[in-house]
mmCIF file of C-alpha atoms (C1' of nucleotides) in Angstrom:
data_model
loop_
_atom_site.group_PDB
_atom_site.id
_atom_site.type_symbol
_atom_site.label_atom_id
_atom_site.label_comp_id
_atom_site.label_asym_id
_atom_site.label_seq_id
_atom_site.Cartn_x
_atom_site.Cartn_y
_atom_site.Cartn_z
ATOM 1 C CA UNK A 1 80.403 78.715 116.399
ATOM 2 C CA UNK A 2 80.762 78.340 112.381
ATOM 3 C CA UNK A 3 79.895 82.198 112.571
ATOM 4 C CA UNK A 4 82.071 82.403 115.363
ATOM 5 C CA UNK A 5 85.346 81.159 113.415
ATOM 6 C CA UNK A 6 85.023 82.340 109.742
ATOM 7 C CA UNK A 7 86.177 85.748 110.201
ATOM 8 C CA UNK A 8 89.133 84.317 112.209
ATOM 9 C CA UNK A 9 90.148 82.091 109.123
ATOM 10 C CA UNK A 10 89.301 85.387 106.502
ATOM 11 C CA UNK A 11 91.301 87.272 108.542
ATOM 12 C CA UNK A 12 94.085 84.357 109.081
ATOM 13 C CA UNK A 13 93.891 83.658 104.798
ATOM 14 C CA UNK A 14 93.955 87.170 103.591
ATOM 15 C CA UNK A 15 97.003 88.199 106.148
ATOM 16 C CA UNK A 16 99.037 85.195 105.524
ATOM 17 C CA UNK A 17 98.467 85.894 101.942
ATOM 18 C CA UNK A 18 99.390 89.329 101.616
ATOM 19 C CA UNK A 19 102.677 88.517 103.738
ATOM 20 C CA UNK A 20 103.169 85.451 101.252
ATOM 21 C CA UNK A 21 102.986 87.307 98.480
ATOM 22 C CA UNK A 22 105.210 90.091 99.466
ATOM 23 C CA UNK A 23 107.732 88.509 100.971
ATOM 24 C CA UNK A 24 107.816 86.717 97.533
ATOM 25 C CA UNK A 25 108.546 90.278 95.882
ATOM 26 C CA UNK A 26 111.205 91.119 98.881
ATOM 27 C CA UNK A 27 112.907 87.696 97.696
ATOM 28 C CA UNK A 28 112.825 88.756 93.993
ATOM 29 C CA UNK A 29 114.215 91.970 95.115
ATOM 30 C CA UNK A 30 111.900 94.225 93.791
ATOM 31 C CA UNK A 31 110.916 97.436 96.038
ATOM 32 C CA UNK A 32 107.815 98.056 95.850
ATOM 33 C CA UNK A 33 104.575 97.368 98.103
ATOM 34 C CA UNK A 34 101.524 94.962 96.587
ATOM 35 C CA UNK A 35 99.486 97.743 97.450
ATOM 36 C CA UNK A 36 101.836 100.050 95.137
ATOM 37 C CA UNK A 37 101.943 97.399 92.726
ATOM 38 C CA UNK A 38 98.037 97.407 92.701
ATOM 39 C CA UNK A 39 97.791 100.961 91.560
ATOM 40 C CA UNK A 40 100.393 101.162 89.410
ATOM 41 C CA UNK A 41 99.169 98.453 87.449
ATOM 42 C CA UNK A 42 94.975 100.199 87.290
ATOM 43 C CA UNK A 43 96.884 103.330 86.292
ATOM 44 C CA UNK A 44 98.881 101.660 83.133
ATOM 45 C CA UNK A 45 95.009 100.076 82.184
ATOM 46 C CA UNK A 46 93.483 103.667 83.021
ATOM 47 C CA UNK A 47 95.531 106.188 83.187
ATOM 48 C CA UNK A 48 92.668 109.183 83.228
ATOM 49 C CA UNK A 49 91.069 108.129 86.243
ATOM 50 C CA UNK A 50 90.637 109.996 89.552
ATOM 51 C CA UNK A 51 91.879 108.940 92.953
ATOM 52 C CA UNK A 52 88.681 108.157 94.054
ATOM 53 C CA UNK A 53 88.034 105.875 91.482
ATOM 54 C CA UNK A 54 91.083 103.997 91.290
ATOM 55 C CA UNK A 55 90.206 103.427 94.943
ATOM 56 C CA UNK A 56 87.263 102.109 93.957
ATOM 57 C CA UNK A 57 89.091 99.569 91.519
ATOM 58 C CA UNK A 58 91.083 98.717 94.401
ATOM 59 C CA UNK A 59 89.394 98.910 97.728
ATOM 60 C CA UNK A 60 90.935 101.951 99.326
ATOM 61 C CA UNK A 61 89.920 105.259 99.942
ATOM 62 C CA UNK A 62 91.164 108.292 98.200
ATOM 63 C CA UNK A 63 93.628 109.679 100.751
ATOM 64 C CA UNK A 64 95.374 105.995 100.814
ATOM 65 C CA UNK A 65 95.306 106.483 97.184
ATOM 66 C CA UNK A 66 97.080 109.432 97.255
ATOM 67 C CA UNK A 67 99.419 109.210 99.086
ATOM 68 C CA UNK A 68 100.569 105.958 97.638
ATOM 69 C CA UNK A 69 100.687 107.884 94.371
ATOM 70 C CA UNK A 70 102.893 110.479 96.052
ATOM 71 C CA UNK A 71 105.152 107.729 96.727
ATOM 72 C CA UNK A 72 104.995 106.269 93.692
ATOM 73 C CA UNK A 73 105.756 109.560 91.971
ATOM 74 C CA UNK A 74 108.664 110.021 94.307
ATOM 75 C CA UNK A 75 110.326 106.675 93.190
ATOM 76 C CA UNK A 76 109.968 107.765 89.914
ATOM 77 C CA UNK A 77 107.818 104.833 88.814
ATOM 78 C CA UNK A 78 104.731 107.103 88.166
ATOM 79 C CA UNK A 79 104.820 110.801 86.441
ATOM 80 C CA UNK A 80 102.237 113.062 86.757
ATOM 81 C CA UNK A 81 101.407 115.279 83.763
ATOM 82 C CA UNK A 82 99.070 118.370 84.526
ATOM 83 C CA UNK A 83 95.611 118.146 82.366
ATOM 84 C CA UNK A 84 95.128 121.267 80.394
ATOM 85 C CA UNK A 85 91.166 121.493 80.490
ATOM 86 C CA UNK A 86 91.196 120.542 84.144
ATOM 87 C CA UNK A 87 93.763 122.221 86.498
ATOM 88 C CA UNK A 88 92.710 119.771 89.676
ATOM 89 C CA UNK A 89 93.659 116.861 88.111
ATOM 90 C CA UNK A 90 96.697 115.729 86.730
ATOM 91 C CA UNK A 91 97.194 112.830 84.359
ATOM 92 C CA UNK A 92 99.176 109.925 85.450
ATOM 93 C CA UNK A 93 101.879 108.265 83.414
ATOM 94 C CA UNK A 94 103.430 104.973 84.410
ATOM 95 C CA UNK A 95 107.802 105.602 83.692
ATOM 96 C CA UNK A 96 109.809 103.229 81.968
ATOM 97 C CA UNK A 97 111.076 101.873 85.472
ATOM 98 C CA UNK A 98 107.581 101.721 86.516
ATOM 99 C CA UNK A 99 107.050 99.325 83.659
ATOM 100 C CA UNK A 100 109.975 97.346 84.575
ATOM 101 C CA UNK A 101 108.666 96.719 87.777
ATOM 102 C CA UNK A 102 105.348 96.031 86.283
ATOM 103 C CA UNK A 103 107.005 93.331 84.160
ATOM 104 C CA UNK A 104 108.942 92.182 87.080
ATOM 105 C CA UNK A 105 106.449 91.812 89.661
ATOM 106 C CA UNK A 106 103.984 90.475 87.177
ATOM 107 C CA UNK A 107 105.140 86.699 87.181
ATOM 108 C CA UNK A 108 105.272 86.932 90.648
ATOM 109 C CA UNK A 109 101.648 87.908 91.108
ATOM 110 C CA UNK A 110 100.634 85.058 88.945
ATOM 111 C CA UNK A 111 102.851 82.244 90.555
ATOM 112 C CA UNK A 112 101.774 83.366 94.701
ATOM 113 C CA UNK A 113 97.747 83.014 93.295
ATOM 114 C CA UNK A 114 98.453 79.855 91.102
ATOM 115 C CA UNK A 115 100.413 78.631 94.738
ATOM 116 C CA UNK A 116 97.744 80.438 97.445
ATOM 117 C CA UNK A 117 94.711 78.444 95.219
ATOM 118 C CA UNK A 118 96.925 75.290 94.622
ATOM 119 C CA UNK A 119 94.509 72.305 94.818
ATOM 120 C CA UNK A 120 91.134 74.489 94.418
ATOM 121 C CA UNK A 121 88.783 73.661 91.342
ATOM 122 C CA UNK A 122 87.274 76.538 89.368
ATOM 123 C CA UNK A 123 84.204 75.057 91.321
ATOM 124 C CA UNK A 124 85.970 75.727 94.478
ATOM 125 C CA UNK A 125 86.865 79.006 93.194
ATOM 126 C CA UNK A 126 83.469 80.258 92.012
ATOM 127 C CA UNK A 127 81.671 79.191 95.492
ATOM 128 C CA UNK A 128 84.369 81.060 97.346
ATOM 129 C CA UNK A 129 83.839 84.311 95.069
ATOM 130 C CA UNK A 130 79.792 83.665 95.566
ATOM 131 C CA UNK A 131 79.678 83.609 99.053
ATOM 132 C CA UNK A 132 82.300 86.322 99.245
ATOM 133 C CA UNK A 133 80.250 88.554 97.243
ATOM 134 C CA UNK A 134 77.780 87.682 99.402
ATOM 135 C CA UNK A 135 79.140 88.992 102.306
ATOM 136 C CA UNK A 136 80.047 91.614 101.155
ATOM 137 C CA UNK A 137 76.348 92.513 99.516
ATOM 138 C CA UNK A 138 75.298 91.599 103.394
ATOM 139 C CA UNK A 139 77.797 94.305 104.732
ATOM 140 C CA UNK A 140 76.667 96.827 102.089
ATOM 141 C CA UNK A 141 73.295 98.467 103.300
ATOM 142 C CA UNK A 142 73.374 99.105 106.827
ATOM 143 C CA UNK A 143 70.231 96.967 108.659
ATOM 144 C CA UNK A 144 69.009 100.085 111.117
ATOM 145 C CA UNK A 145 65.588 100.723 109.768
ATOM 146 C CA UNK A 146 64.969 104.728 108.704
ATOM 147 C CA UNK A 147 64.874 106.625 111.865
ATOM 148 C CA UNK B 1 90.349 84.606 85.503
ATOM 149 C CA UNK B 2 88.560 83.117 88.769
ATOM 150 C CA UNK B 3 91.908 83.151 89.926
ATOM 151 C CA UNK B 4 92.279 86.526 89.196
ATOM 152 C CA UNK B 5 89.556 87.947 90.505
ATOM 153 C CA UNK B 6 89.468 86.041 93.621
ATOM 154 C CA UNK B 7 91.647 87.841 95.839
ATOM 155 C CA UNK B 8 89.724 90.956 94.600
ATOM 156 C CA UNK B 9 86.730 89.396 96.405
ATOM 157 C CA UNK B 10 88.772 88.555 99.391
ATOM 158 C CA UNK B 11 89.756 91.889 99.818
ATOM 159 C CA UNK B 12 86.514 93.272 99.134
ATOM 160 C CA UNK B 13 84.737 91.349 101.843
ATOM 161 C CA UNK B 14 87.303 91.826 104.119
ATOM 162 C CA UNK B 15 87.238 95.592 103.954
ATOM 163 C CA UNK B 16 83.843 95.860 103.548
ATOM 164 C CA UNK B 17 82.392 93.577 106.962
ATOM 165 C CA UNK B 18 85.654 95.632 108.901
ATOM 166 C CA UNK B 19 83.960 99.063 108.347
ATOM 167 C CA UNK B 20 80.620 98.148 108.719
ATOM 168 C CA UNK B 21 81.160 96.074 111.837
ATOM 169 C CA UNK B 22 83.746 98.888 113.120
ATOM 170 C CA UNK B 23 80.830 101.787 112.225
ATOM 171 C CA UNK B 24 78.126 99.636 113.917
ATOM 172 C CA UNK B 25 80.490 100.067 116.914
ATOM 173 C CA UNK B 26 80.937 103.709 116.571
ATOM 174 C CA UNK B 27 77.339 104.096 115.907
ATOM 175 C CA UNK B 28 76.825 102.794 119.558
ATOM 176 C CA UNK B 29 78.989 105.154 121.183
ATOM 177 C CA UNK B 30 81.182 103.068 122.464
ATOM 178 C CA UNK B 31 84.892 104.515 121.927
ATOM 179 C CA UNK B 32 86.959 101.372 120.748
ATOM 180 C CA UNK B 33 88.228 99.763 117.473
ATOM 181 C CA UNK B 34 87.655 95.878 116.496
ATOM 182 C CA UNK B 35 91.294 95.503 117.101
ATOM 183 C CA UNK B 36 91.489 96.820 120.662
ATOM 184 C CA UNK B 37 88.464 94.663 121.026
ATOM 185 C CA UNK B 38 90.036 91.789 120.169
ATOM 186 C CA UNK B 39 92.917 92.057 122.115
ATOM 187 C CA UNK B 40 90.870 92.629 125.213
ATOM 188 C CA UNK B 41 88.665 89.913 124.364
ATOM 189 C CA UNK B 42 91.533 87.731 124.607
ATOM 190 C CA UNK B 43 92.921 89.244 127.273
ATOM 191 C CA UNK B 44 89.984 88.938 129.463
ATOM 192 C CA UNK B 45 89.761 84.828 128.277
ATOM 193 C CA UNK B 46 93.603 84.330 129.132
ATOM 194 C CA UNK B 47 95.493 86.931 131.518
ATOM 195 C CA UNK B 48 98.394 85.509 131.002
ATOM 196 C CA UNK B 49 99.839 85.181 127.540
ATOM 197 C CA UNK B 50 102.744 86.799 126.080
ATOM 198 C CA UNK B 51 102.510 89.503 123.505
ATOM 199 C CA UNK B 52 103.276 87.147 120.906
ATOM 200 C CA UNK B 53 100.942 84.568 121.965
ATOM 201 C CA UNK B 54 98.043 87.005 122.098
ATOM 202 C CA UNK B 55 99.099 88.233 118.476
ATOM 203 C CA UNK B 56 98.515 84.511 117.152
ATOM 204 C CA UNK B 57 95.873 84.915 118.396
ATOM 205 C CA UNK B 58 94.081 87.710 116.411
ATOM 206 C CA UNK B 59 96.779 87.397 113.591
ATOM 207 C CA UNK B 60 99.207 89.995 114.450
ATOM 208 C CA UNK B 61 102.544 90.621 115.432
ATOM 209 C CA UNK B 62 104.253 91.468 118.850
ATOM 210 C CA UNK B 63 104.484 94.906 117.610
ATOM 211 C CA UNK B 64 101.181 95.519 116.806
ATOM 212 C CA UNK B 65 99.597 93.694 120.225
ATOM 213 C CA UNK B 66 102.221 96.181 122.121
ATOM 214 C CA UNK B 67 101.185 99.110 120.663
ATOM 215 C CA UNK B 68 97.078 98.072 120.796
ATOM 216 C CA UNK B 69 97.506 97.538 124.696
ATOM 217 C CA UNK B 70 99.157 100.536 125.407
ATOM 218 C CA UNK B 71 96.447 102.280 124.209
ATOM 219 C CA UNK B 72 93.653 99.891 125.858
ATOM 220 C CA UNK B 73 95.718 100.749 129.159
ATOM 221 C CA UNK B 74 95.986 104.087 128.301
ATOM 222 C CA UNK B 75 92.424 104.782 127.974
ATOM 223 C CA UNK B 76 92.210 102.386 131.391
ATOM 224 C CA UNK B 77 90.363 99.604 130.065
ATOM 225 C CA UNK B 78 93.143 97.644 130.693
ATOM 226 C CA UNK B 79 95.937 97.701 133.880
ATOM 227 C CA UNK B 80 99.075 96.632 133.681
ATOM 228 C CA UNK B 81 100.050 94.165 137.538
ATOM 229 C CA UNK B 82 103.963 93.441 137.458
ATOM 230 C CA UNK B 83 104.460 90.110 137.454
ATOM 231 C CA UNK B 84 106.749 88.842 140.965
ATOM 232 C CA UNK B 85 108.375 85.765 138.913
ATOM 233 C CA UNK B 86 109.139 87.570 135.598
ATOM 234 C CA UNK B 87 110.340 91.065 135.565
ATOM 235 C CA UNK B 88 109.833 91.176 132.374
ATOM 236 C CA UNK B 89 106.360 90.471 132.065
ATOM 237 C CA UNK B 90 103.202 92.325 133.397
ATOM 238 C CA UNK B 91 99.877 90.280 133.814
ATOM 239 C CA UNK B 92 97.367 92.237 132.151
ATOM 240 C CA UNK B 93 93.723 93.131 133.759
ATOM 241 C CA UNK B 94 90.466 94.022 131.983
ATOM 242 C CA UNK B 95 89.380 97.029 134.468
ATOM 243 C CA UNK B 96 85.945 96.801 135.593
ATOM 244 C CA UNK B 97 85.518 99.780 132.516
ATOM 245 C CA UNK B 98 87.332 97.489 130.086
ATOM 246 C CA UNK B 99 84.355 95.191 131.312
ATOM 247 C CA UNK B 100 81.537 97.202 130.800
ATOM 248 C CA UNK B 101 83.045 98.119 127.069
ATOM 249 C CA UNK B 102 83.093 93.839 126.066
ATOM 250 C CA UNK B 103 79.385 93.951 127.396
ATOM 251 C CA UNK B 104 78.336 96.200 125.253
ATOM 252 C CA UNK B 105 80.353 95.780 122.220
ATOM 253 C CA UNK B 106 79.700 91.701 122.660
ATOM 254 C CA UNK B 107 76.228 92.057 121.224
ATOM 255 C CA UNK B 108 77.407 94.301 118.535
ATOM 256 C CA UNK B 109 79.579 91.759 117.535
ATOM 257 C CA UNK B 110 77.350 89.375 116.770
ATOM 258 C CA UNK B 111 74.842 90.700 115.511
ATOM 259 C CA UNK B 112 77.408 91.808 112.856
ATOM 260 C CA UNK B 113 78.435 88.562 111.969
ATOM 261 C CA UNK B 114 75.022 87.393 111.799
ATOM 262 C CA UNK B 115 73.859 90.151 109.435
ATOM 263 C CA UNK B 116 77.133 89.841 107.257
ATOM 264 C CA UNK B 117 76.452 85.925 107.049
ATOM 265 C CA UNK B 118 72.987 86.268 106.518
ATOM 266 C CA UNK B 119 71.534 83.736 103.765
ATOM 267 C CA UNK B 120 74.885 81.419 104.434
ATOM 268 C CA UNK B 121 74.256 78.310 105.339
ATOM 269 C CA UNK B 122 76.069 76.092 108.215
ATOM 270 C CA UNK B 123 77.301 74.027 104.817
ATOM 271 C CA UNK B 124 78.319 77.042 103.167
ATOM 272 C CA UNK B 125 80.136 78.332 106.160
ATOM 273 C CA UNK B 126 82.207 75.201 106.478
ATOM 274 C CA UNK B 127 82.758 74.974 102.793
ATOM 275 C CA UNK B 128 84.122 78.250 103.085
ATOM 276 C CA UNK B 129 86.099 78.053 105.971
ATOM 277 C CA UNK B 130 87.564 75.128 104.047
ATOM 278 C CA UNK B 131 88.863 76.980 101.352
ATOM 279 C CA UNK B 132 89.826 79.723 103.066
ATOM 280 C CA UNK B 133 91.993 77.522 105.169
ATOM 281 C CA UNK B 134 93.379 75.758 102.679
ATOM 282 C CA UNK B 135 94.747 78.943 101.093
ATOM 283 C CA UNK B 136 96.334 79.933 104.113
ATOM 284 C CA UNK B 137 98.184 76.213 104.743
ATOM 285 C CA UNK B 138 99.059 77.208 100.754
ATOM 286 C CA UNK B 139 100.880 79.859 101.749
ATOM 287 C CA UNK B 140 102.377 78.854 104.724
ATOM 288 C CA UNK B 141 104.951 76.697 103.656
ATOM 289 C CA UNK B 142 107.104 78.969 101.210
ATOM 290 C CA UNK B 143 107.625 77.287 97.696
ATOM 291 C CA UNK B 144 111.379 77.453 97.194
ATOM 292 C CA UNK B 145 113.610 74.423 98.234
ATOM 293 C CA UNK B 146 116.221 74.946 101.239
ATOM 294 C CA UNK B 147 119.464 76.575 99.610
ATOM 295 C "C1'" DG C 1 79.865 137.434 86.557
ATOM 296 C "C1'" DC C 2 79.131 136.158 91.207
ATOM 297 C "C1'" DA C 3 77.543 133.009 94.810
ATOM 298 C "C1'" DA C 4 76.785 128.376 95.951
ATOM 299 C "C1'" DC C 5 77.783 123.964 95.172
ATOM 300 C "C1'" DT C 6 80.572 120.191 93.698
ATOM 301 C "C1'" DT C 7 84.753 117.829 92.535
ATOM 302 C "C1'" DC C 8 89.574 116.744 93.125
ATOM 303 C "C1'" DC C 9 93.519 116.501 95.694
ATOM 304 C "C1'" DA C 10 96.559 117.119 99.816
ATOM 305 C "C1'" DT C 11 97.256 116.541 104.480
ATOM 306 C "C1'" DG C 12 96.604 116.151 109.673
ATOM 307 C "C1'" DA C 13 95.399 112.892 113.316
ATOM 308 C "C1'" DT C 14 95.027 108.444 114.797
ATOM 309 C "C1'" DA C 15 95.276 103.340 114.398
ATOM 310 C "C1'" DT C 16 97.297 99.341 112.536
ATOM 311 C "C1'" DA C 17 101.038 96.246 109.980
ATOM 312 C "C1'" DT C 18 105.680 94.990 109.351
ATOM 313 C "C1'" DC C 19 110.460 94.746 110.018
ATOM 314 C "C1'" DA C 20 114.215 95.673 112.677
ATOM 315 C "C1'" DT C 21 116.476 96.711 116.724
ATOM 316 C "C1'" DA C 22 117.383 97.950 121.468
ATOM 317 C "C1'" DC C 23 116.970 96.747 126.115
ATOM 318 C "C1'" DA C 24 116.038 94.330 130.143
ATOM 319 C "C1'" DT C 25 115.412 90.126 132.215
ATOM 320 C "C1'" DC C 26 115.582 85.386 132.481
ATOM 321 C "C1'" DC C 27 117.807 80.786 131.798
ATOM 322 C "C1'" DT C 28 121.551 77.577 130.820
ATOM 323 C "C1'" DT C 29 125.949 76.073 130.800
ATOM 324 C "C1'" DT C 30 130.218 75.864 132.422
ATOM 325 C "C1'" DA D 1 129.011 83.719 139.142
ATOM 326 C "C1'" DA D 2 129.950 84.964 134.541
ATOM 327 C "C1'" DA D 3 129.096 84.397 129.622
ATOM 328 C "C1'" DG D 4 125.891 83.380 126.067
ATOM 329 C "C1'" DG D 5 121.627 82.604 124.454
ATOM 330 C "C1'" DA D 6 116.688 82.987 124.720
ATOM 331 C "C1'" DT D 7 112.592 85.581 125.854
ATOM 332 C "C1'" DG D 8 109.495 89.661 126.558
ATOM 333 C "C1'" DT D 9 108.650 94.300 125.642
ATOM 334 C "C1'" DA D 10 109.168 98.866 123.642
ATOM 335 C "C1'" DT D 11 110.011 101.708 119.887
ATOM 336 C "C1'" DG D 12 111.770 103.689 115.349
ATOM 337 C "C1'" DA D 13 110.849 103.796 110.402
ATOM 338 C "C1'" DT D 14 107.828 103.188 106.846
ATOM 339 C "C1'" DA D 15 103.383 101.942 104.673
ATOM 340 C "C1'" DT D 16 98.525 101.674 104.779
ATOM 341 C "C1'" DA D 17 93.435 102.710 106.526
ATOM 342 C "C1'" DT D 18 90.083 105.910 107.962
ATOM 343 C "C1'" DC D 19 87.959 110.150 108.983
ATOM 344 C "C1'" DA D 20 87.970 114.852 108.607
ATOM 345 C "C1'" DT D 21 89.132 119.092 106.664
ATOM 346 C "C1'" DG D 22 91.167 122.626 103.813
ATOM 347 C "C1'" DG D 23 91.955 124.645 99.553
ATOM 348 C "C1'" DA D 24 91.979 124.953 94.688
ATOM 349 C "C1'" DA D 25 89.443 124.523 90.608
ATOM 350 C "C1'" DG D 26 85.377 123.504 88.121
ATOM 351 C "C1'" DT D 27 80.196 124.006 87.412
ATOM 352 C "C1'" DT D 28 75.619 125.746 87.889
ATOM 353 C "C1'" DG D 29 71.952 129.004 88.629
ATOM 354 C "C1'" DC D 30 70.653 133.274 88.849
#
DNA sequence: GCAACTTCCATGATATATCATACATCCTTT
DNA sequence: AAAGGATGTATGATATATCATGGAAGTTGC
């Protein structure tokens, strides 16, 4: 039954968490997504990288990626310059206003985890990231033997 | 840092046992998503809940639950009876195909959770659902005072 | 220098999440 | 019974997730 119920209360603390922590950013009146906010914020750390692997950096696939880029792009937070040597790609360029909203958003970010983790010890912490990661190791290579 | 990188676990896990439970599914051949599932699951425990109360639930919102059974009745593993005393309302029936498609994702099911939680122990399971609970009750009651 | 392959991105189709709203139906109060 | 409020459902708009595919551009092997 443990089994049974710990993907009930993943599912119940990840969704309550991402709907805490943007309605936090609504309040603040900021428009942008956490998802946005995600890869707006690997693309000012990295800003050669390809889709795929800024999906990589944040858990989504390429197309999501993209088109959160394209949206991005189209609120002028992101600007995309084209690469000389390589004419598929084109560099990425966090705007001004994409900073602000970096800047604005960032305190935010910081006060929903210090308030989501409120009353966990690092100890608590790094048990809950162990046995994460160990879930998601267990998820990783598919059990079916070779066929 | 934990702090930091702790939702980035969450996520990761999350994501990660969703497509490997939903592509053990698909690798059976049976035609159905882990969300439908879950709302028929319910369904087929309780006939008669409310949209909302079936989204509590499985952690989603009327919306959501609306749109998942109108597919689940569309593809007739679910039928739709009026209900005499509420014309509102409809009670909702797992057809006898809706049946046979809990039967054989049911096994499916667990054996997913048992490979994801493989190496866990019952103590590391609670611990976990612990935590995990205590972030969502963290972020259930919003921080601001009453204005 | 061309064919085959690979990489990168865009986009269609479908499912879900969220918010908001519209609508019908019920219930309560007077 | 009529008005007002509450409840239950459907749906529009937008964002994201996933899979698949198409097309452009790069690379490799010959």
């Amino acid at each position: 039954m443990l089994n049974n119920i710990l993907f009930y209360s993943l599912e119940k603390a990840i969704k309550r968490y991402r709907r805490f922590a943007q309605a936090n950013i609504d309040r603040a009146g900021i428009a942008i997504t956490i998802d946005q906010w995600l890869v707006l914020h690997v693309i000012l750390e990295n800003d050669d990288l390809t889709q795929a692997e800024i999906g990589e950096r944040v858990f989504k696939d390429q197309a999501s990626v993209a088109r959160i880029i394209a949206l991005l792009t189209g609120r002028d937070l992101l600007a995309a310059v084209p690469l000389p040597h390589d004419g598929r790609r084109t560099q990425m360029r966090v705007t001004a206003e994409g900073q602000r909203v970096l800047d604005a958003v960032q305190p935010i970010v910081l006060s929903n985890r210090e308030t989501a983790l409120r009353g966990l010890s690092d100890a608590d912490l790094t048990t809950l990231r162990v046995l994460l990661e160990r879930i998601y190791t267990n998820c990783t290579s598919p059990p079916q033997a070779p066929e």
